[in-house]
Amino acid sequence: MPYATGTAADVNDLATKFKDFLLANGWTVNRFDTQGSGKRLEVTRGGVYVSTRWLQNESGTSSPGPGGSNVYGVLAVPATGYSGAADWNTQAGIPLAQNAITKLGVGMPLEAGAISAYHFFADATTDRVWCVVRKTGNVYVYLGFGVTFTKYGTWTGGAWLVGTRSAGGMTQTFGYGQMGLSIETFPPGYGGVGNSWAGSPLLVRIDVDTVVGKYLGVSQSTSTSERTDRRLDSSLAGSNYGAALDNGWSAIALQARGRSTLNTGIAPVPVEISAERTDGLYSPIGRLPDVYAINISDGGFPYGSEVTVGTDTYVVFPTFALRKAA
Amino acid sequence: MGFAKGEASGYVHLLDRLRQFARGWAHPNKPTFAGVGTGQLTQVSATAATVAETWTLTCTAAAVNGGTFSVLGSVSGAQANATVGVAYANAYLSFLLTDGATDFQVGDAFTAVVQAPLAAADRWVEDRWVAGPPAELIMHGPGAGADAIYVGVTTYFDAGADYYNWKLQGFTGYQPAMAFGAQPGAILDRTPHVPLWQNAIPYWFMVSARRLLVVAKVSTVYEACYLGFLQPYATPNQYPYPLLIGGSLAFLGAEPAATSTAWRWSATPIEHRLPFEPGTQSNITSLEDQMCAVRLRNPAGAWRGFASLVSSAYIAGTLTGGNPANAPPTAANTTLRGNLIWPGCSKTTGFNVRQAMDGSPILQPIVLCSSDEAPNPDGVSLIGELEGCYALSGAGVATEDIVQIGGVDHLVVPNVFRTTRYDFFAVRLG
């Protein structure tokens, strides 16, 4: 079952349904139980470990986390193994920022009450999974992870983890979003407006020059507690910043026009990720798997509906689309 | 799709060579020479009877400011001798041997390899050929078989200003009795240009059933043109005639006087750019269709202009305000408007992209995007891509490099005279 959609009673119910979806699609659940008033879910596949903490009206957790109280949402970190004796955020191999102290993870903010729509995607061939949730109104949030990145050329690594926000910035609110819509940023931009939140909403396990064996993240920050040893950049990043960002083939203009008036369809734009090299230039490393930037903001398709382009079927959301596995 | 590399003896001969190759004649490549004479083998042209073979021209009798050459085809056999300074033609080949400062000596030899013609399905039909100058060429391509894709080139020159150029056109049909610029569906205002010269022009022709693509080297700069269909993001029923005419020169504002050297290949205005990233000035308030070196016939039959702007400010204006239906061409954005060509429209002077992690080049499609901006709203849309044309980072590559992607060769070309890492493109060879 590569795709499922439905509703959930609350964050914990969503966690249960996501766990069941992962099990049904080949992931091993190492742990799923109650922690605090929320849930803890830790899964593995293909040598990749992902630990998640589902917060239901709780205080923000310690690193990595947003702080504050009455928090709803999901925090996620990649790891290199699983130990039943460790907490979700103390497993081996959790990425660290450049200061080698601050843990990095991603977040998917949610709200109190029932969840009116979720969309789960899995691809058994490529070991990828996505969770998209209608947070409120037309605001859709997401969490995705997988074993294999859609690579350009060859490089060592490939595991990836992405959320709507960095873990540290999960509860922050954007004053504006892409294309004038008050929505969450997508696809992964930086930690947040004003560059004041720790971490990265996208982490990729990749060896870059002398930096080996680490997860690297998208970040504009120069702070050693917020950036990784080498930075990644996204072709769709920078949407909330005035300065031009030149570390990839910027596709913002494509996304803005990513629909077709010829056939009232969508024009899915791949999200390219680039990695900072020793010489300061950036190498495109590939495409964020299965997700595309689109522009259907002014109608034509209900959010969450399916659109077929050629032989591919996409589920469309305000600024992005997930391609369903064949 | 077919590919030919050769050398023409000037701007009119270049057009003749394109005509010959596109209509499916076997194509003589650039000759090689062994010997001491400094004369040239010029104006080499094929005929309909030309076949793939190797021609060898050998000096058999030396003469002051002259000489006699035997003419031998590896398939066609021995032909009549050729004389230096006298135009030569047999049933398969024509050329002119010119005298140089050092006379040819007996045994000096030119070798010209004739490559096989285009596949039948890729051949274009010649509707009009006027040898000129001024030359006129109108051809139509077969497209998917039932198509007829009409394009044209005419030449013009000014000896005083020392320019010898092509002027490009697109049509929807052909009427023998009608003048070049009055053909059905022609661009009726200003058309794209290709600055050339009357000296030797190394060239690369890439011809498919849908389009003619030319890269020409003039001295040290590179010119290009695209004549034919783009690859639309739509079905033939939705967009039946996506004809694109792209050159490497058009002017923002009034065109220069006919006697101006601004028309010359050596001119360096911002508008002198390849059609893969046609430019105009940034910070303008509108783009006039006719001021663009890339023109696309839209589904309604109007010729729209497309440009790539190099402006660092537009991204800020693209997504932080404005109407989502119209982004980025909104009132909030005064620097990037109108119909665009990506990725040129997104690059800035801080462009930091290099090749992939393993050193392989990354090719980006060249995408046309339309807008809703008055006075020519066409709807916000990604329209399609140029066939076989790509942008790539100039980091790690050099002009005329051949890069292989998926086992297919691509030629690396700079943006006319620009050679920073922002300014490189690749065209698919074959």
PDB file of C-alpha atoms in Angstrom, chain A residues 83-278:
ATOM      1  CA  SER A  83      19.347   0.946  21.691  1.00  0.00           C
ATOM      2  CA  GLY A  84      16.398   0.174  23.934  1.00  0.00           C
ATOM      3  CA  ALA A  85      18.281   1.753  26.768  1.00  0.00           C
ATOM      4  CA  ALA A  86      18.644   5.080  25.041  1.00  0.00           C
ATOM      5  CA  ASP A  87      16.073   7.822  24.752  1.00  0.00           C
ATOM      6  CA  TRP A  88      14.789   8.819  21.298  1.00  0.00           C
ATOM      7  CA  ASN A  89      17.218  11.736  21.201  1.00  0.00           C
ATOM      8  CA  THR A  90      20.224   9.936  22.628  1.00  0.00           C
ATOM      9  CA  GLN A  91      20.603   7.189  20.070  1.00  0.00           C
ATOM     10  CA  ALA A  92      23.982   6.740  18.429  1.00  0.00           C
ATOM     11  CA  GLY A  93      24.897   8.889  15.470  1.00  0.00           C
ATOM     12  CA  ILE A  94      22.432  11.733  15.841  1.00  0.00           C
ATOM     13  CA  PRO A  95      23.786  14.617  13.720  1.00  0.00           C
ATOM     14  CA  LEU A  96      25.590  17.417  15.425  1.00  0.00           C
ATOM     15  CA  ALA A  97      26.071  20.984  14.372  1.00  0.00           C
ATOM     16  CA  GLN A  98      29.490  22.350  13.552  1.00  0.00           C
ATOM     17  CA  ASN A  99      30.162  22.973  17.238  1.00  0.00           C
ATOM     18  CA  ALA A 100      29.983  19.184  17.741  1.00  0.00           C
ATOM     19  CA  ILE A 101      27.566  19.765  20.634  1.00  0.00           C
ATOM     20  CA  THR A 102      24.158  20.828  19.357  1.00  0.00           C
ATOM     21  CA  LYS A 103      21.975  17.991  18.112  1.00  0.00           C
ATOM     22  CA  LEU A 104      20.154  18.523  14.883  1.00  0.00           C
ATOM     23  CA  GLY A 105      16.775  17.222  13.815  1.00  0.00           C
ATOM     24  CA  VAL A 106      13.687  18.255  11.948  1.00  0.00           C
ATOM     25  CA  GLY A 107      10.170  19.088  12.985  1.00  0.00           C
ATOM     26  CA  MET A 108       6.618  18.922  11.748  1.00  0.00           C
ATOM     27  CA  PRO A 109       4.394  21.327  13.681  1.00  0.00           C
ATOM     28  CA  LEU A 110       0.826  20.271  14.443  1.00  0.00           C
ATOM     29  CA  GLU A 111      -2.043  21.643  16.458  1.00  0.00           C
ATOM     30  CA  ALA A 112      -4.437  20.512  19.139  1.00  0.00           C
ATOM     31  CA  GLY A 113      -7.517  18.590  18.183  1.00  0.00           C
ATOM     32  CA  ALA A 114      -8.476  16.327  15.364  1.00  0.00           C
ATOM     33  CA  ILE A 115      -6.429  16.099  12.200  1.00  0.00           C
ATOM     34  CA  SER A 116      -8.677  16.606   9.222  1.00  0.00           C
ATOM     35  CA  ALA A 117      -6.427  14.999   6.633  1.00  0.00           C
ATOM     36  CA  TYR A 118      -3.228  13.050   6.449  1.00  0.00           C
ATOM     37  CA  HIS A 119      -1.479  11.586   3.415  1.00  0.00           C
ATOM     38  CA  PHE A 120       1.114   8.846   3.765  1.00  0.00           C
ATOM     39  CA  PHE A 121       3.387   7.882   0.873  1.00  0.00           C
ATOM     40  CA  ALA A 122       5.819   5.013   0.619  1.00  0.00           C
ATOM     41  CA  ASP A 123       8.021   3.642  -2.101  1.00  0.00           C
ATOM     42  CA  ALA A 124       9.141   0.120  -1.419  1.00  0.00           C
ATOM     43  CA  THR A 125      11.718   0.219  -4.186  1.00  0.00           C
ATOM     44  CA  THR A 126      13.532   3.245  -2.967  1.00  0.00           C
ATOM     45  CA  ASP A 127      12.820   2.945   0.757  1.00  0.00           C
ATOM     46  CA  ARG A 128      11.253   6.361   1.063  1.00  0.00           C
ATOM     47  CA  VAL A 129       8.329   7.539   3.122  1.00  0.00           C
ATOM     48  CA  TRP A 130       6.447  10.805   3.471  1.00  0.00           C
ATOM     49  CA  CYS A 131       3.831  12.017   5.926  1.00  0.00           C
ATOM     50  CA  VAL A 132       1.852  15.090   4.866  1.00  0.00           C
ATOM     51  CA  VAL A 133      -0.700  16.550   7.247  1.00  0.00           C
ATOM     52  CA  ARG A 134      -3.240  19.267   6.902  1.00  0.00           C
ATOM     53  CA  LYS A 135      -2.353  21.317   9.921  1.00  0.00           C
ATOM     54  CA  THR A 136      -5.039  23.915   9.663  1.00  0.00           C
ATOM     55  CA  GLY A 137      -6.904  25.631   6.877  1.00  0.00           C
ATOM     56  CA  ASN A 138      -4.721  25.397   3.811  1.00  0.00           C
ATOM     57  CA  VAL A 139      -1.540  24.881   5.765  1.00  0.00           C
ATOM     58  CA  TYR A 140       0.063  21.521   5.021  1.00  0.00           C
ATOM     59  CA  VAL A 141       3.098  20.230   6.880  1.00  0.00           C
ATOM     60  CA  TYR A 142       5.304  17.273   6.171  1.00  0.00           C
ATOM     61  CA  LEU A 143       7.879  14.831   7.392  1.00  0.00           C
ATOM     62  CA  GLY A 144       9.866  12.614   5.046  1.00  0.00           C
ATOM     63  CA  PHE A 145      12.795  10.253   5.280  1.00  0.00           C
ATOM     64  CA  GLY A 146      14.467   7.503   3.361  1.00  0.00           C
ATOM     65  CA  VAL A 147      17.449   5.378   2.632  1.00  0.00           C
ATOM     66  CA  THR A 148      18.194   6.569  -0.880  1.00  0.00           C
ATOM     67  CA  PHE A 149      18.520  10.055  -2.259  1.00  0.00           C
ATOM     68  CA  THR A 150      17.926  10.761  -5.943  1.00  0.00           C
ATOM     69  CA  LYS A 151      21.575  11.340  -6.732  1.00  0.00           C
ATOM     70  CA  TYR A 152      23.412  13.234  -9.430  1.00  0.00           C
ATOM     71  CA  GLY A 153      26.525  11.224 -10.174  1.00  0.00           C
ATOM     72  CA  THR A 154      28.040   9.155  -7.435  1.00  0.00           C
ATOM     73  CA  TRP A 155      28.800  10.044  -3.842  1.00  0.00           C
ATOM     74  CA  THR A 156      28.932   8.259  -0.523  1.00  0.00           C
ATOM     75  CA  GLY A 157      25.801   8.386   1.585  1.00  0.00           C
ATOM     76  CA  GLY A 158      22.187   8.863   0.648  1.00  0.00           C
ATOM     77  CA  ALA A 159      20.010   8.700   3.753  1.00  0.00           C
ATOM     78  CA  TRP A 160      17.879  11.794   4.238  1.00  0.00           C
ATOM     79  CA  LEU A 161      15.391  13.345   6.615  1.00  0.00           C
ATOM     80  CA  VAL A 162      13.242  16.395   5.980  1.00  0.00           C
ATOM     81  CA  GLY A 163      10.599  18.285   7.913  1.00  0.00           C
ATOM     82  CA  THR A 164       8.640  21.464   7.519  1.00  0.00           C
ATOM     83  CA  ARG A 165      10.994  23.105   9.980  1.00  0.00           C
ATOM     84  CA  SER A 166      14.155  22.482  11.862  1.00  0.00           C
ATOM     85  CA  ALA A 167      13.497  20.848  15.210  1.00  0.00           C
ATOM     86  CA  GLY A 168      14.531  24.000  17.020  1.00  0.00           C
ATOM     87  CA  GLY A 169      12.289  26.184  14.924  1.00  0.00           C
ATOM     88  CA  MET A 170       9.297  23.897  14.849  1.00  0.00           C
ATOM     89  CA  THR A 171       6.888  26.122  16.712  1.00  0.00           C
ATOM     90  CA  GLN A 172       7.787  29.398  15.095  1.00  0.00           C
ATOM     91  CA  THR A 173       5.258  31.094  12.882  1.00  0.00           C
ATOM     92  CA  PHE A 174       5.971  32.608   9.546  1.00  0.00           C
ATOM     93  CA  GLY A 175       4.682  36.054   8.902  1.00  0.00           C
ATOM     94  CA  TYR A 176       4.482  35.205   5.261  1.00  0.00           C
ATOM     95  CA  GLY A 177       5.259  32.336   3.022  1.00  0.00           C
ATOM     96  CA  GLN A 178       5.883  31.497  -0.521  1.00  0.00           C
ATOM     97  CA  MET A 179       3.967  33.279  -3.210  1.00  0.00           C
ATOM     98  CA  GLY A 180       2.262  35.526  -0.735  1.00  0.00           C
ATOM     99  CA  LEU A 181       0.482  32.709   1.025  1.00  0.00           C
ATOM    100  CA  SER A 182       0.560  32.418   4.748  1.00  0.00           C
ATOM    101  CA  ILE A 183       1.755  28.868   4.752  1.00  0.00           C
ATOM    102  CA  GLU A 184       4.671  26.842   5.930  1.00  0.00           C
ATOM    103  CA  THR A 185       7.795  27.052   3.890  1.00  0.00           C
ATOM    104  CA  PHE A 186       8.256  24.425   1.267  1.00  0.00           C
ATOM    105  CA  PRO A 187      10.347  22.842   0.028  1.00  0.00           C
ATOM    106  CA  PRO A 188      13.075  23.039   2.593  1.00  0.00           C
ATOM    107  CA  GLY A 189      14.332  26.499   3.041  1.00  0.00           C
ATOM    108  CA  TYR A 190      16.284  27.573   6.030  1.00  0.00           C
ATOM    109  CA  GLY A 191      15.632  27.344   9.714  1.00  0.00           C
ATOM    110  CA  GLY A 192      13.281  30.229   9.564  1.00  0.00           C
ATOM    111  CA  VAL A 193      12.720  33.866   8.956  1.00  0.00           C
ATOM    112  CA  GLY A 194      15.358  36.062  10.463  1.00  0.00           C
ATOM    113  CA  ASN A 195      17.775  33.203  10.775  1.00  0.00           C
ATOM    114  CA  SER A 196      17.136  32.978  14.490  1.00  0.00           C
ATOM    115  CA  TRP A 197      16.355  29.309  14.862  1.00  0.00           C
ATOM    116  CA  ALA A 198      18.756  26.515  15.207  1.00  0.00           C
ATOM    117  CA  GLY A 199      19.268  23.786  12.731  1.00  0.00           C
ATOM    118  CA  SER A 200      18.069  22.669   9.397  1.00  0.00           C
ATOM    119  CA  PRO A 201      14.785  21.299   8.032  1.00  0.00           C
ATOM    120  CA  LEU A 202      16.743  18.960   5.733  1.00  0.00           C
ATOM    121  CA  LEU A 203      19.555  16.603   6.644  1.00  0.00           C
ATOM    122  CA  VAL A 204      21.382  14.395   4.148  1.00  0.00           C
ATOM    123  CA  ARG A 205      24.015  11.801   4.945  1.00  0.00           C
ATOM    124  CA  ILE A 206      26.777  12.663   2.474  1.00  0.00           C
ATOM    125  CA  ASP A 207      30.546  12.655   2.318  1.00  0.00           C
ATOM    126  CA  VAL A 208      31.841  15.967   0.980  1.00  0.00           C
ATOM    127  CA  ASP A 209      35.559  16.307   0.422  1.00  0.00           C
ATOM    128  CA  THR A 210      37.169  15.951   3.848  1.00  0.00           C
ATOM    129  CA  VAL A 211      33.874  15.930   5.733  1.00  0.00           C
ATOM    130  CA  VAL A 212      32.919  12.269   5.915  1.00  0.00           C
ATOM    131  CA  GLY A 213      30.489  10.144   7.849  1.00  0.00           C
ATOM    132  CA  LYS A 214      28.141  12.996   8.731  1.00  0.00           C
ATOM    133  CA  TYR A 215      24.715  14.380   8.037  1.00  0.00           C
ATOM    134  CA  LEU A 216      24.831  17.822   6.462  1.00  0.00           C
ATOM    135  CA  GLY A 217      21.986  20.305   6.537  1.00  0.00           C
ATOM    136  CA  VAL A 218      20.445  23.205   4.696  1.00  0.00           C
ATOM    137  CA  SER A 219      21.200  26.340   6.633  1.00  0.00           C
ATOM    138  CA  GLN A 220      21.968  29.954   6.002  1.00  0.00           C
ATOM    139  CA  SER A 221      23.278  30.479   9.496  1.00  0.00           C
ATOM    140  CA  THR A 222      26.947  31.091  10.146  1.00  0.00           C
ATOM    141  CA  SER A 223      26.602  30.056  13.779  1.00  0.00           C
ATOM    142  CA  THR A 224      28.491  26.886  14.587  1.00  0.00           C
ATOM    143  CA  SER A 225      25.559  25.776  16.730  1.00  0.00           C
ATOM    144  CA  GLU A 226      23.150  26.020  13.811  1.00  0.00           C
ATOM    145  CA  ARG A 227      24.993  25.004  10.676  1.00  0.00           C
ATOM    146  CA  THR A 228      26.735  21.766   9.788  1.00  0.00           C
ATOM    147  CA  ASP A 229      30.380  21.347   8.814  1.00  0.00           C
ATOM    148  CA  ARG A 230      29.411  21.937   5.237  1.00  0.00           C
ATOM    149  CA  ARG A 231      26.152  23.503   4.234  1.00  0.00           C
ATOM    150  CA  LEU A 232      23.568  22.270   1.819  1.00  0.00           C
ATOM    151  CA  ASP A 233      21.367  24.524  -0.237  1.00  0.00           C
ATOM    152  CA  SER A 234      18.040  24.012  -1.921  1.00  0.00           C
ATOM    153  CA  SER A 235      16.934  25.270  -5.303  1.00  0.00           C
ATOM    154  CA  LEU A 236      13.763  26.436  -3.586  1.00  0.00           C
ATOM    155  CA  ALA A 237      15.421  27.924  -0.541  1.00  0.00           C
ATOM    156  CA  GLY A 238      15.566  31.576   0.069  1.00  0.00           C
ATOM    157  CA  SER A 239      11.930  32.246  -0.463  1.00  0.00           C
ATOM    158  CA  ASN A 240      11.773  34.190   2.738  1.00  0.00           C
ATOM    159  CA  TYR A 241      14.925  36.136   2.222  1.00  0.00           C
ATOM    160  CA  GLY A 242      15.548  39.268   0.300  1.00  0.00           C
ATOM    161  CA  ALA A 243      19.019  38.378  -0.843  1.00  0.00           C
ATOM    162  CA  ALA A 244      19.516  36.222  -3.850  1.00  0.00           C
ATOM    163  CA  LEU A 245      20.879  32.815  -3.064  1.00  0.00           C
ATOM    164  CA  ASP A 246      23.192  31.489  -5.675  1.00  0.00           C
ATOM    165  CA  ASN A 247      24.320  28.144  -4.413  1.00  0.00           C
ATOM    166  CA  GLY A 248      22.105  26.158  -6.730  1.00  0.00           C
ATOM    167  CA  TRP A 249      20.109  26.533  -9.869  1.00  0.00           C
ATOM    168  CA  SER A 250      17.372  28.611  -8.284  1.00  0.00           C
ATOM    169  CA  ALA A 251      14.001  27.253  -9.324  1.00  0.00           C
ATOM    170  CA  ILE A 252      11.847  29.765  -7.523  1.00  0.00           C
ATOM    171  CA  ALA A 253      10.842  31.384 -10.785  1.00  0.00           C
ATOM    172  CA  LEU A 254       9.874  27.973 -12.115  1.00  0.00           C
ATOM    173  CA  GLN A 255       7.814  27.180  -9.066  1.00  0.00           C
ATOM    174  CA  ALA A 256       6.025  30.490  -9.286  1.00  0.00           C
ATOM    175  CA  ARG A 257       4.988  29.599 -12.812  1.00  0.00           C
ATOM    176  CA  GLY A 258       4.770  25.883 -12.188  1.00  0.00           C
ATOM    177  CA  ARG A 259       1.409  25.289 -13.711  1.00  0.00           C
ATOM    178  CA  SER A 260       0.179  25.141 -17.220  1.00  0.00           C
ATOM    179  CA  THR A 261      -2.477  27.385 -18.616  1.00  0.00           C
ATOM    180  CA  LEU A 262      -2.368  25.332 -21.784  1.00  0.00           C
ATOM    181  CA  ASN A 263      -3.867  22.265 -20.228  1.00  0.00           C
ATOM    182  CA  THR A 264      -4.880  23.484 -16.774  1.00  0.00           C
ATOM    183  CA  GLY A 265      -2.403  21.019 -15.351  1.00  0.00           C
ATOM    184  CA  ILE A 266       0.503  21.274 -13.002  1.00  0.00           C
ATOM    185  CA  ALA A 267       4.142  21.512 -13.978  1.00  0.00           C
ATOM    186  CA  PRO A 268       6.091  19.725 -11.249  1.00  0.00           C
ATOM    187  CA  VAL A 269       9.485  21.306 -10.584  1.00  0.00           C
ATOM    188  CA  PRO A 270      12.152  19.095  -9.014  1.00  0.00           C
ATOM    189  CA  VAL A 271      13.811  20.288  -5.829  1.00  0.00           C
ATOM    190  CA  GLU A 272      17.556  20.202  -6.268  1.00  0.00           C
ATOM    191  CA  ILE A 273      19.941  20.114  -3.354  1.00  0.00           C
ATOM    192  CA  SER A 274      23.534  21.336  -3.546  1.00  0.00           C
ATOM    193  CA  ALA A 275      26.486  20.792  -1.224  1.00  0.00           C
ATOM    194  CA  GLU A 276      29.200  23.250  -0.243  1.00  0.00           C
ATOM    195  CA  ARG A 277      32.641  22.195  -1.444  1.00  0.00           C
ATOM    196  CA  THR A 278      36.105  23.068  -0.251  1.00  0.00           C
TER     197      THR A 278
END
